[in-house]
CSV table of C-alpha atoms in Angstrom, one decimal:
chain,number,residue,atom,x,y,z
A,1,UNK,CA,132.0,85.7,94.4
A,2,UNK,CA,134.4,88.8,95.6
A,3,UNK,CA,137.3,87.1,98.2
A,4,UNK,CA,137.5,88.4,101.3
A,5,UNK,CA,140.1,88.5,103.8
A,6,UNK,CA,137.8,89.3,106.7
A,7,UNK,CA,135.2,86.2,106.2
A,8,UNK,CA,134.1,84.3,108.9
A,9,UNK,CA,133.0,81.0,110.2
A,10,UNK,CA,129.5,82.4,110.6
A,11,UNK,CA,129.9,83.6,106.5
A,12,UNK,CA,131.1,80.7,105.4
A,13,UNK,CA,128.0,78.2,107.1
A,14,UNK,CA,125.7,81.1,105.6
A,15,UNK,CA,126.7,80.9,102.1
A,16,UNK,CA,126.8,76.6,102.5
A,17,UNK,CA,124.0,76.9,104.1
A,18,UNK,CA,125.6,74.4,107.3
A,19,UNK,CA,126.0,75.1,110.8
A,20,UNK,CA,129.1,76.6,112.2
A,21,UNK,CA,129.5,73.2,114.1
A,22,UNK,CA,129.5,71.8,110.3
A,23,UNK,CA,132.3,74.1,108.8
A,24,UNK,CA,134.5,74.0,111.9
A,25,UNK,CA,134.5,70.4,111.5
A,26,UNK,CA,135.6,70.2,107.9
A,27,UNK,CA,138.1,72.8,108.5
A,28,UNK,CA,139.6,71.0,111.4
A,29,UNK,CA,139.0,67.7,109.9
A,30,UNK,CA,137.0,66.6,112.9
A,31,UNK,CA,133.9,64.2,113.3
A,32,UNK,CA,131.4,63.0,111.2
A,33,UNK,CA,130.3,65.3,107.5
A,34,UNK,CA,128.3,64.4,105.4
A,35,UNK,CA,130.1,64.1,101.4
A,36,UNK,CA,127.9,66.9,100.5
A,37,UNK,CA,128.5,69.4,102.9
A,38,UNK,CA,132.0,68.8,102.9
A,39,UNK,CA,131.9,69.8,98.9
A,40,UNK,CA,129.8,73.0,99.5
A,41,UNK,CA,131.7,74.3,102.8
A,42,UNK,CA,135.2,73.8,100.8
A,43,UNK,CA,133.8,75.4,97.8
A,44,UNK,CA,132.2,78.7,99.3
A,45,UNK,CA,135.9,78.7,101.3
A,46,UNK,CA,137.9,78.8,97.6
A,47,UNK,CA,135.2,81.4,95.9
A,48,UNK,CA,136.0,83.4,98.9
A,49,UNK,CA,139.5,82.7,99.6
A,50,UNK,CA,139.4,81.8,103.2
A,51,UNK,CA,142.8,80.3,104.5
A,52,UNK,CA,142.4,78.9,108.2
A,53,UNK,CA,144.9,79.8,110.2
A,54,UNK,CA,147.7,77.0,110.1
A,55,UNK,CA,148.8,77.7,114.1
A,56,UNK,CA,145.1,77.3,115.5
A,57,UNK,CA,144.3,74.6,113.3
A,58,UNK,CA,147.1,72.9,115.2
A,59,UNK,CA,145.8,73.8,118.4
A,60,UNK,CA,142.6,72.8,117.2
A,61,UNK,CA,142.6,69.2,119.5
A,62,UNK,CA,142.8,71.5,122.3
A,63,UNK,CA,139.6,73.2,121.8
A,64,UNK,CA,137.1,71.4,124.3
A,65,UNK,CA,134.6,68.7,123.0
A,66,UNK,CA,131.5,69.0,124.5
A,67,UNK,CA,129.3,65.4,124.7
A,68,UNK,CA,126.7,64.6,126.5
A,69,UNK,CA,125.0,61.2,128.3
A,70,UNK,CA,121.7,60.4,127.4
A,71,UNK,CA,121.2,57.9,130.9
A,72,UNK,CA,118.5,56.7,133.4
A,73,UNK,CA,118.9,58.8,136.5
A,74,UNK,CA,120.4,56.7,139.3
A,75,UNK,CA,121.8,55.9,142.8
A,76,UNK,CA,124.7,54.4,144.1
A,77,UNK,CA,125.3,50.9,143.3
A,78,UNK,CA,122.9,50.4,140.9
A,79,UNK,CA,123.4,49.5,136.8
A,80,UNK,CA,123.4,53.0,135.5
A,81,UNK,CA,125.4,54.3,138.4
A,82,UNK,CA,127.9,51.5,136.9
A,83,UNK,CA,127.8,53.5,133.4
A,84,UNK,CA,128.3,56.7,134.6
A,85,UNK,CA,131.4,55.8,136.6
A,86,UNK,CA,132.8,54.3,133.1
A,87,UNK,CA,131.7,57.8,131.8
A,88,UNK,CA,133.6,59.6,134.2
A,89,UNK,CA,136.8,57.5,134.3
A,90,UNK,CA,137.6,57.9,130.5
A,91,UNK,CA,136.4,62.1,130.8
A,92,UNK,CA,139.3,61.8,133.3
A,93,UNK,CA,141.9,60.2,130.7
A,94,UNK,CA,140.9,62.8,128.1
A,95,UNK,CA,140.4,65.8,129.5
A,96,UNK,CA,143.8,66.7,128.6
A,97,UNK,CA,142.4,66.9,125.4
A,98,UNK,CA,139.4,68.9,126.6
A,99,UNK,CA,136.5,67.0,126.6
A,100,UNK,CA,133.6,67.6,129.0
A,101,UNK,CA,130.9,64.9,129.6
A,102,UNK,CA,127.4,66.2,130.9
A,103,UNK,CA,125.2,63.3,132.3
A,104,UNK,CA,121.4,64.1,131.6
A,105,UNK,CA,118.8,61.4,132.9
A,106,UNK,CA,115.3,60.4,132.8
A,107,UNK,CA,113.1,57.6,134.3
A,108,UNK,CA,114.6,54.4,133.0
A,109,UNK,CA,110.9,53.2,133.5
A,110,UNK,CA,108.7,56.1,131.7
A,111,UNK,CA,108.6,57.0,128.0
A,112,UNK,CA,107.4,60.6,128.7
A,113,UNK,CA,110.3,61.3,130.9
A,114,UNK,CA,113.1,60.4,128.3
A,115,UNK,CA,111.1,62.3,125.7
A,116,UNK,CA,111.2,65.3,128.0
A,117,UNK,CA,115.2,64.6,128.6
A,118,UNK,CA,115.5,64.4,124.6
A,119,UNK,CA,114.0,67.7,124.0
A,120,UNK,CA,116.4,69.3,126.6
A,121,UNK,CA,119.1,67.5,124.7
A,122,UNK,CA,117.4,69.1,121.5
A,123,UNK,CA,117.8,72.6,122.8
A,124,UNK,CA,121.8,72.1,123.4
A,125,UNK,CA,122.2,70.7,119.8
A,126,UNK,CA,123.9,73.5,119.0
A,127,UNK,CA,126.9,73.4,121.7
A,128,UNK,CA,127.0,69.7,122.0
A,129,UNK,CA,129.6,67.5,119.9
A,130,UNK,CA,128.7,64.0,120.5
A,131,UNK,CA,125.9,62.1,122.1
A,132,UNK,CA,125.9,58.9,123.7
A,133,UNK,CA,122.3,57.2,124.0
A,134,UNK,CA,120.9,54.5,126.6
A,135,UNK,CA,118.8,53.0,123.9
A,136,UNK,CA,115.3,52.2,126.3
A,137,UNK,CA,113.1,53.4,124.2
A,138,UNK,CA,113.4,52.7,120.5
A,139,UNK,CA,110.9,54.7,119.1
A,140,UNK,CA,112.1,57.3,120.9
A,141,UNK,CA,115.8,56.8,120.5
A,142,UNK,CA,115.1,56.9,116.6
A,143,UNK,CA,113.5,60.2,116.6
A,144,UNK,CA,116.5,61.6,118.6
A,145,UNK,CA,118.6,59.5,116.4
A,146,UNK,CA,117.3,61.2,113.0
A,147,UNK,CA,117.5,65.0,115.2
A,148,UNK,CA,121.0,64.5,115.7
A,149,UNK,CA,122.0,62.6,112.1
A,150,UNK,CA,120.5,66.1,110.5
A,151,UNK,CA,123.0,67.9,112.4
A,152,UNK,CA,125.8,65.7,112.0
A,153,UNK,CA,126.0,65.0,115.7
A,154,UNK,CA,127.5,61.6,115.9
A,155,UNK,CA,126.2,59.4,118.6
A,156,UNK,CA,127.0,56.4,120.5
A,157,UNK,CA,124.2,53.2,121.7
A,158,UNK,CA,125.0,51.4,124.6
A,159,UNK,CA,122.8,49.4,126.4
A,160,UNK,CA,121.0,48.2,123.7
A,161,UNK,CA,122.0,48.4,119.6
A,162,UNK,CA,119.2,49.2,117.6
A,163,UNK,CA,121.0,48.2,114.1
A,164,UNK,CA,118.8,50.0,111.1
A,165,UNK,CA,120.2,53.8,112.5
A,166,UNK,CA,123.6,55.8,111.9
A,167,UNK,CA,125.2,55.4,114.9
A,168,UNK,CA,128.8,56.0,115.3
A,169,UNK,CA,129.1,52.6,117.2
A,170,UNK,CA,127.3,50.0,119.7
A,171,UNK,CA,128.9,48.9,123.2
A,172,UNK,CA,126.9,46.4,124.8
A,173,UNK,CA,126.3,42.8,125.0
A,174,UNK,CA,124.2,40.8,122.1
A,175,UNK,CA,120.9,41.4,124.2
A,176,UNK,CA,119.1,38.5,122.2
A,177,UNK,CA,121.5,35.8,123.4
A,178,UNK,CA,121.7,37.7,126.6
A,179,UNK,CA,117.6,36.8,126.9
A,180,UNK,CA,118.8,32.5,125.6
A,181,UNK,CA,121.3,32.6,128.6
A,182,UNK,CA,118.2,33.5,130.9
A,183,UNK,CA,116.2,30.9,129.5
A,184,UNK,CA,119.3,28.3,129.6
A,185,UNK,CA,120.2,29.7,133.5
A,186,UNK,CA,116.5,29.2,134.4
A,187,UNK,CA,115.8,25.7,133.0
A,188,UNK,CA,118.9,23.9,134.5
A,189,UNK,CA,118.0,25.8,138.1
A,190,UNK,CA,114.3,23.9,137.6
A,191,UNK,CA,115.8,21.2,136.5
A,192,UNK,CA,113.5,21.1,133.2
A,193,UNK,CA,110.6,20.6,135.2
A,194,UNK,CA,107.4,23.1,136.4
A,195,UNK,CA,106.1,26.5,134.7
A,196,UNK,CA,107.7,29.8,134.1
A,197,UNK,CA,106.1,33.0,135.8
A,198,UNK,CA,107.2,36.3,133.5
A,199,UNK,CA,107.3,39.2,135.3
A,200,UNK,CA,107.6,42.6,133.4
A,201,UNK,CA,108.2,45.2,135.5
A,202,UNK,CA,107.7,48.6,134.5
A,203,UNK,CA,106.0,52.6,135.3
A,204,UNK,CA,103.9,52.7,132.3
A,205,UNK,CA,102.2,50.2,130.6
A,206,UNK,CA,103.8,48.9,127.2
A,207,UNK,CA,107.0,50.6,128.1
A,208,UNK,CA,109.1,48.1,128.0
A,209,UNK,CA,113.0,48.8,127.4
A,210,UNK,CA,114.3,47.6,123.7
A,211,UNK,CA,117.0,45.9,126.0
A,212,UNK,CA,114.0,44.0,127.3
A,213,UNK,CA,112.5,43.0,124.2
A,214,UNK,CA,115.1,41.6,122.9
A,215,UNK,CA,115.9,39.3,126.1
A,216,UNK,CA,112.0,38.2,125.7
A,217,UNK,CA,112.7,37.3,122.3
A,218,UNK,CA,116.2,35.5,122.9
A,219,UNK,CA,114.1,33.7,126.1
A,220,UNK,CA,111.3,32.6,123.9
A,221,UNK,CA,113.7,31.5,121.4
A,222,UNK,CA,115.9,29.1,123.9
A,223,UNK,CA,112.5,27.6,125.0
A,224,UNK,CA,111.7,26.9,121.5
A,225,UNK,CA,114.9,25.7,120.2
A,226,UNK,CA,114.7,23.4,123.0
A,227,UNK,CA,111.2,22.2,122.4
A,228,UNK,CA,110.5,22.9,126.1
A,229,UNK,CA,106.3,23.0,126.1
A,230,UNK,CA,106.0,25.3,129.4
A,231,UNK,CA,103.9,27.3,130.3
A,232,UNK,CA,104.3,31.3,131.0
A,233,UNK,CA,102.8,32.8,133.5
A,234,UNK,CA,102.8,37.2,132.4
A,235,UNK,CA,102.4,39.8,134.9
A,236,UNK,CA,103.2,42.8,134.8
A,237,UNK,CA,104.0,44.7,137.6
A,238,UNK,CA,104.8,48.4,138.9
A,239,UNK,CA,107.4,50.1,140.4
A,240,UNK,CA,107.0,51.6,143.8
A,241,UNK,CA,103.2,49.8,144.0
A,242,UNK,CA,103.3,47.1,146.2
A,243,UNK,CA,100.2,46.7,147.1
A,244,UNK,CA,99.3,45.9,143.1
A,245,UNK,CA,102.3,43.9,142.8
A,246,UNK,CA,101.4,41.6,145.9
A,247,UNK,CA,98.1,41.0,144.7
A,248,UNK,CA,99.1,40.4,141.3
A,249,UNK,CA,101.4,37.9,142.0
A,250,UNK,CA,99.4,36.4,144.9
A,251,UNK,CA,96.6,35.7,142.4
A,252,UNK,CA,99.1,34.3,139.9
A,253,UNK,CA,100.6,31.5,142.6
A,254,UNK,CA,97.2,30.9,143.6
A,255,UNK,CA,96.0,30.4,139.9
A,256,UNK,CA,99.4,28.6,139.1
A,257,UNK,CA,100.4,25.9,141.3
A,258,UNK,CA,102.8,24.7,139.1
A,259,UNK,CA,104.7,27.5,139.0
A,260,UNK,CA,108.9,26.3,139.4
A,261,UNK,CA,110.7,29.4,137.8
A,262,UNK,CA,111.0,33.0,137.4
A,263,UNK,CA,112.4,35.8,135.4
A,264,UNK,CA,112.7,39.1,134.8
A,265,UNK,CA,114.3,41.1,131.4
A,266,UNK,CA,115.7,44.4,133.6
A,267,UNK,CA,117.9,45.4,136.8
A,268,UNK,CA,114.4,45.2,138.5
A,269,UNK,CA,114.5,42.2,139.5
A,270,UNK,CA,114.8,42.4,143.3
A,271,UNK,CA,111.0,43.6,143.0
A,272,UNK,CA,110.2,40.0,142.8
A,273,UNK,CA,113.0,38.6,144.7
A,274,UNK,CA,111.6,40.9,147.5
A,275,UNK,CA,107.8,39.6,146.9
A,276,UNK,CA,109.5,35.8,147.4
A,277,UNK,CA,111.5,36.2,150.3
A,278,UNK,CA,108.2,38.3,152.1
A,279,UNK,CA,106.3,34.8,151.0
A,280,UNK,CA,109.4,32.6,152.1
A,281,UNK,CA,108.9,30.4,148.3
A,282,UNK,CA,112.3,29.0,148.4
A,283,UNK,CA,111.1,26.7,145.9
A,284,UNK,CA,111.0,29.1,142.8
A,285,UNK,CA,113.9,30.0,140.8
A,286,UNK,CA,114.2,32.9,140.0
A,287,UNK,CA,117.2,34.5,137.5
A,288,UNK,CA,117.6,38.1,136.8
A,289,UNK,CA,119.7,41.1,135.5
A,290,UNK,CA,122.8,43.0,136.5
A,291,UNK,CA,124.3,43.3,139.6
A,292,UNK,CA,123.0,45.6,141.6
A,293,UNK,CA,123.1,45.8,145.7
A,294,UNK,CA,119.0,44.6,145.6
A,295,UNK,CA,119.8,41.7,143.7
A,296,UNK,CA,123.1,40.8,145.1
A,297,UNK,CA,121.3,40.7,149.0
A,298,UNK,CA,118.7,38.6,147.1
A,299,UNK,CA,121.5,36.2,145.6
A,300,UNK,CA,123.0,36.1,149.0
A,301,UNK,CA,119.7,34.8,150.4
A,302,UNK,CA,119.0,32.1,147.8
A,303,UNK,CA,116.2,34.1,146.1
A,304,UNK,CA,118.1,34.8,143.2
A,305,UNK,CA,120.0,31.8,141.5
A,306,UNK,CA,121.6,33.7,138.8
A,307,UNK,CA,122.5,37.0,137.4
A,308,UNK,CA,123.7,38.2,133.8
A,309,UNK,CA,125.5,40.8,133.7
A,310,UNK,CA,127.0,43.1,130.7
A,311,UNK,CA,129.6,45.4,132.0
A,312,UNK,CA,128.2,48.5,132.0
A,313,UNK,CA,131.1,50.5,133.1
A,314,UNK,CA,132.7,49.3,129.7
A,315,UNK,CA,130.2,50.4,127.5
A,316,UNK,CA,130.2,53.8,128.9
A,317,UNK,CA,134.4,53.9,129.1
A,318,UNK,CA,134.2,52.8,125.7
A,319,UNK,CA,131.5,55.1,124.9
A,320,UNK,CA,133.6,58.1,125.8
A,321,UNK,CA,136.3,57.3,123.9
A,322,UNK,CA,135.0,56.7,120.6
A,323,UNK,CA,133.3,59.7,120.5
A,324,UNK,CA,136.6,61.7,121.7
A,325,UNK,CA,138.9,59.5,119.3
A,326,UNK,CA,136.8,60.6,116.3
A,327,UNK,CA,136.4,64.7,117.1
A,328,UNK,CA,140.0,65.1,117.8
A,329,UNK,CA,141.5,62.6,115.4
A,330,UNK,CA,139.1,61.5,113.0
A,331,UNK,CA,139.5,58.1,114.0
A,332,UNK,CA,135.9,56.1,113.7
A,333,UNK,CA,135.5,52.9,115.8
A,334,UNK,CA,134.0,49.0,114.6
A,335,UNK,CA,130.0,50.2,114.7
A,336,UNK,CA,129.6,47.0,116.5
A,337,UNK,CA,131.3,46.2,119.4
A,338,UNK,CA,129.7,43.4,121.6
A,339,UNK,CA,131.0,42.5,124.8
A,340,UNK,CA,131.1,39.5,126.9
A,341,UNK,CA,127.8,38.3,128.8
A,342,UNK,CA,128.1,37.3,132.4
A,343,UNK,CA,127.1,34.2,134.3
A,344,UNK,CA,127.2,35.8,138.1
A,345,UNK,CA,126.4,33.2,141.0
A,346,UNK,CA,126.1,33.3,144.4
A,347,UNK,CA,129.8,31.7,144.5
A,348,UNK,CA,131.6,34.4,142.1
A,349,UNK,CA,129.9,37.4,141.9
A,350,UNK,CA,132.4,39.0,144.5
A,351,UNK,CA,135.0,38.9,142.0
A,352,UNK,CA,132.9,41.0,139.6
A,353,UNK,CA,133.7,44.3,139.9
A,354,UNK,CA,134.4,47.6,138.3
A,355,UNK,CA,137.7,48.2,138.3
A,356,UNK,CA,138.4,44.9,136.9
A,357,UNK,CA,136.2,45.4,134.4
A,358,UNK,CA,137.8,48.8,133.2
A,359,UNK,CA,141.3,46.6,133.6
A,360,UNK,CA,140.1,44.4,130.7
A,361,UNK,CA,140.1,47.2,128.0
């Protein structure tokens, strides 16, 4: 092949048949390339002598690194609002270096709207660097995750891991134990005694979260473990319906007089904590998720008796700054990186907060 002085980025991912994203990263030494494609861009670069420029290339970690937040949509004081103010506070520390974090966000509570915000995120493949991914909807999430593993896009979980893909690294807390502290919360708040009404609140039907799966399953398993014959009560019940939602759980009460607990696997757990206080049942326990303003009124009133948390501002700090220490230095983080699970009570949730949180990194 004739060398030419005048070859270009754009010549060079031609003849390798890679993205320009792809050779710029081998040439800067930046992100995540695949063995292959780092063999065929540095061997089209020798057949046509291309020598980077030594002076850009050490200007290089100033060129801006785009990522982007794959999030529910949110408002103030609630779980993901938590996330996106990790988000912001570690765009702050590095954008020095020039990185830029978009937030996109979908219904936390509908497939078809996270499949809608993945195919926006499909059409800015091309100027995006990194990804990080609230993992809601496996299925989903491993579509994207296959999308942006073609392009050699790394990508971050938080939220929920979902272990057989090629993420770059997890944040978030072991969400099967998370679901054996719910079980372990409940049963000592009933004092072993009555049955268990499970309440999975959702928009669609069969859209429940991967991060609520897997509580289900670590909540089953406690009961199991601990040979605790009970019996569960499902409903399932609807955001912003409640009309359904009262009848539902009227008719469940009415059905189930032996009814002692509750639980819930998502921030949603006000929903029922709302339905209780409306019904004055001071009797049932109920435990939920995160700490959210909802919940925290309801664990004021008594209608909550516990709340696990898993420090979402961390994950998406943490988030953040993987992603940013591996385009600008190359530097790849543990994949798994599990962070503590939270007992919040009515007594000590106060202290919970997110600056201290962010202090503990």
């Amino acid at each position: 092949m004739q060398k030419n002085k005048n070859i270009r980025l754009t010549d060079i991912a031609r003849l390798a048949n890679v993205s320009v994203g792809t050779v710029d990263r081998v040439i800067h030494n930046r992100g995540r390339v695949s063995e292959e494609n780092i063999r065929r861009v540095k061997e089209i670069m020798e057949q046509v002598g291309y020598k980077p420029n030594l002076i850009a290339r050490s200007l290089a970690v100033k060129k801006p690194c785009y990522l982007v937040a794959l999030i529910p949509d949110f408002r103030p004081g609630d779980y993901w609002s938590a996330m996106e103010y990790g988000i912001r506070r570690a765009e702050e520390e590095w954008e020095s270096y020039g990185v830029k974090v978009s937030v996109l966000t979908f219904d936390q509570y509908s497939k078809v709207s996270f499949e809608q915000a993945v195919s926006r995120l499909q059409e800015m493949t091309e100027t995006v660097d990194g990804v990080i991914v609230g993992t809601l909807f496996k299925e989903a999430v491993i579509q994207l995750s296959e999308h942006l593993d073609a392009r050699e896009i790394p990508y971050v979980y938080v939220d929920s891991d979902i272990e057989e893909q090629g993420r770059l690294a997890y944040y978030g807390t072991d969400s099967v134990a998370g679901g054996e502290i719910g079980a372990r919360m409940l049963l000592a708040s009933m004092a072993f005694q009555g049955d268990i009404l499970v309440a999975h609140i959702q928009h669609d039907k069969g859209s429940m979260s991967t991060q609520g799966q897997k509580r289900y399953s670590g909540f089953l398993q406690y009961l199991k473990q601990q040979g605790y014959e009970v019996n569960l009560v499902e409903v399932d019940l609807w955001i912003g319906d409640e009309a359904h939602n009262e009848q539902v759980l009227d008719e469940a009460f009415r059905n189930h007089p032996g009814i002692r607990g509750a639980v819930t696997f998502n921030s949603s757990c006000y929903i029922l904590g709302d339905y209780l206080e409306k019904r004055q049942k001071h009797e049932i326990r109920l435990v939920g998720y995160d700490l959210i303003d909802p919940n925290v009124r309801l664990l004021n009133e008594g209608y909550v008796q516990a709340l696990i948390a898993q420090r979402p501002e961390l994950q998406g700090y943490n988030g953040v700054k993987a992603l940013s220490r591996l385009l600008l230095f190359d530097e790849k983080p543990q994949v798994v990186n599990l962070l503590p699970i939270d007992i919040l009570l009515k007594e000590n949730y106060q202290f919970y907060n997110k600056v201290s949180n962010l202090l503990l990194i």
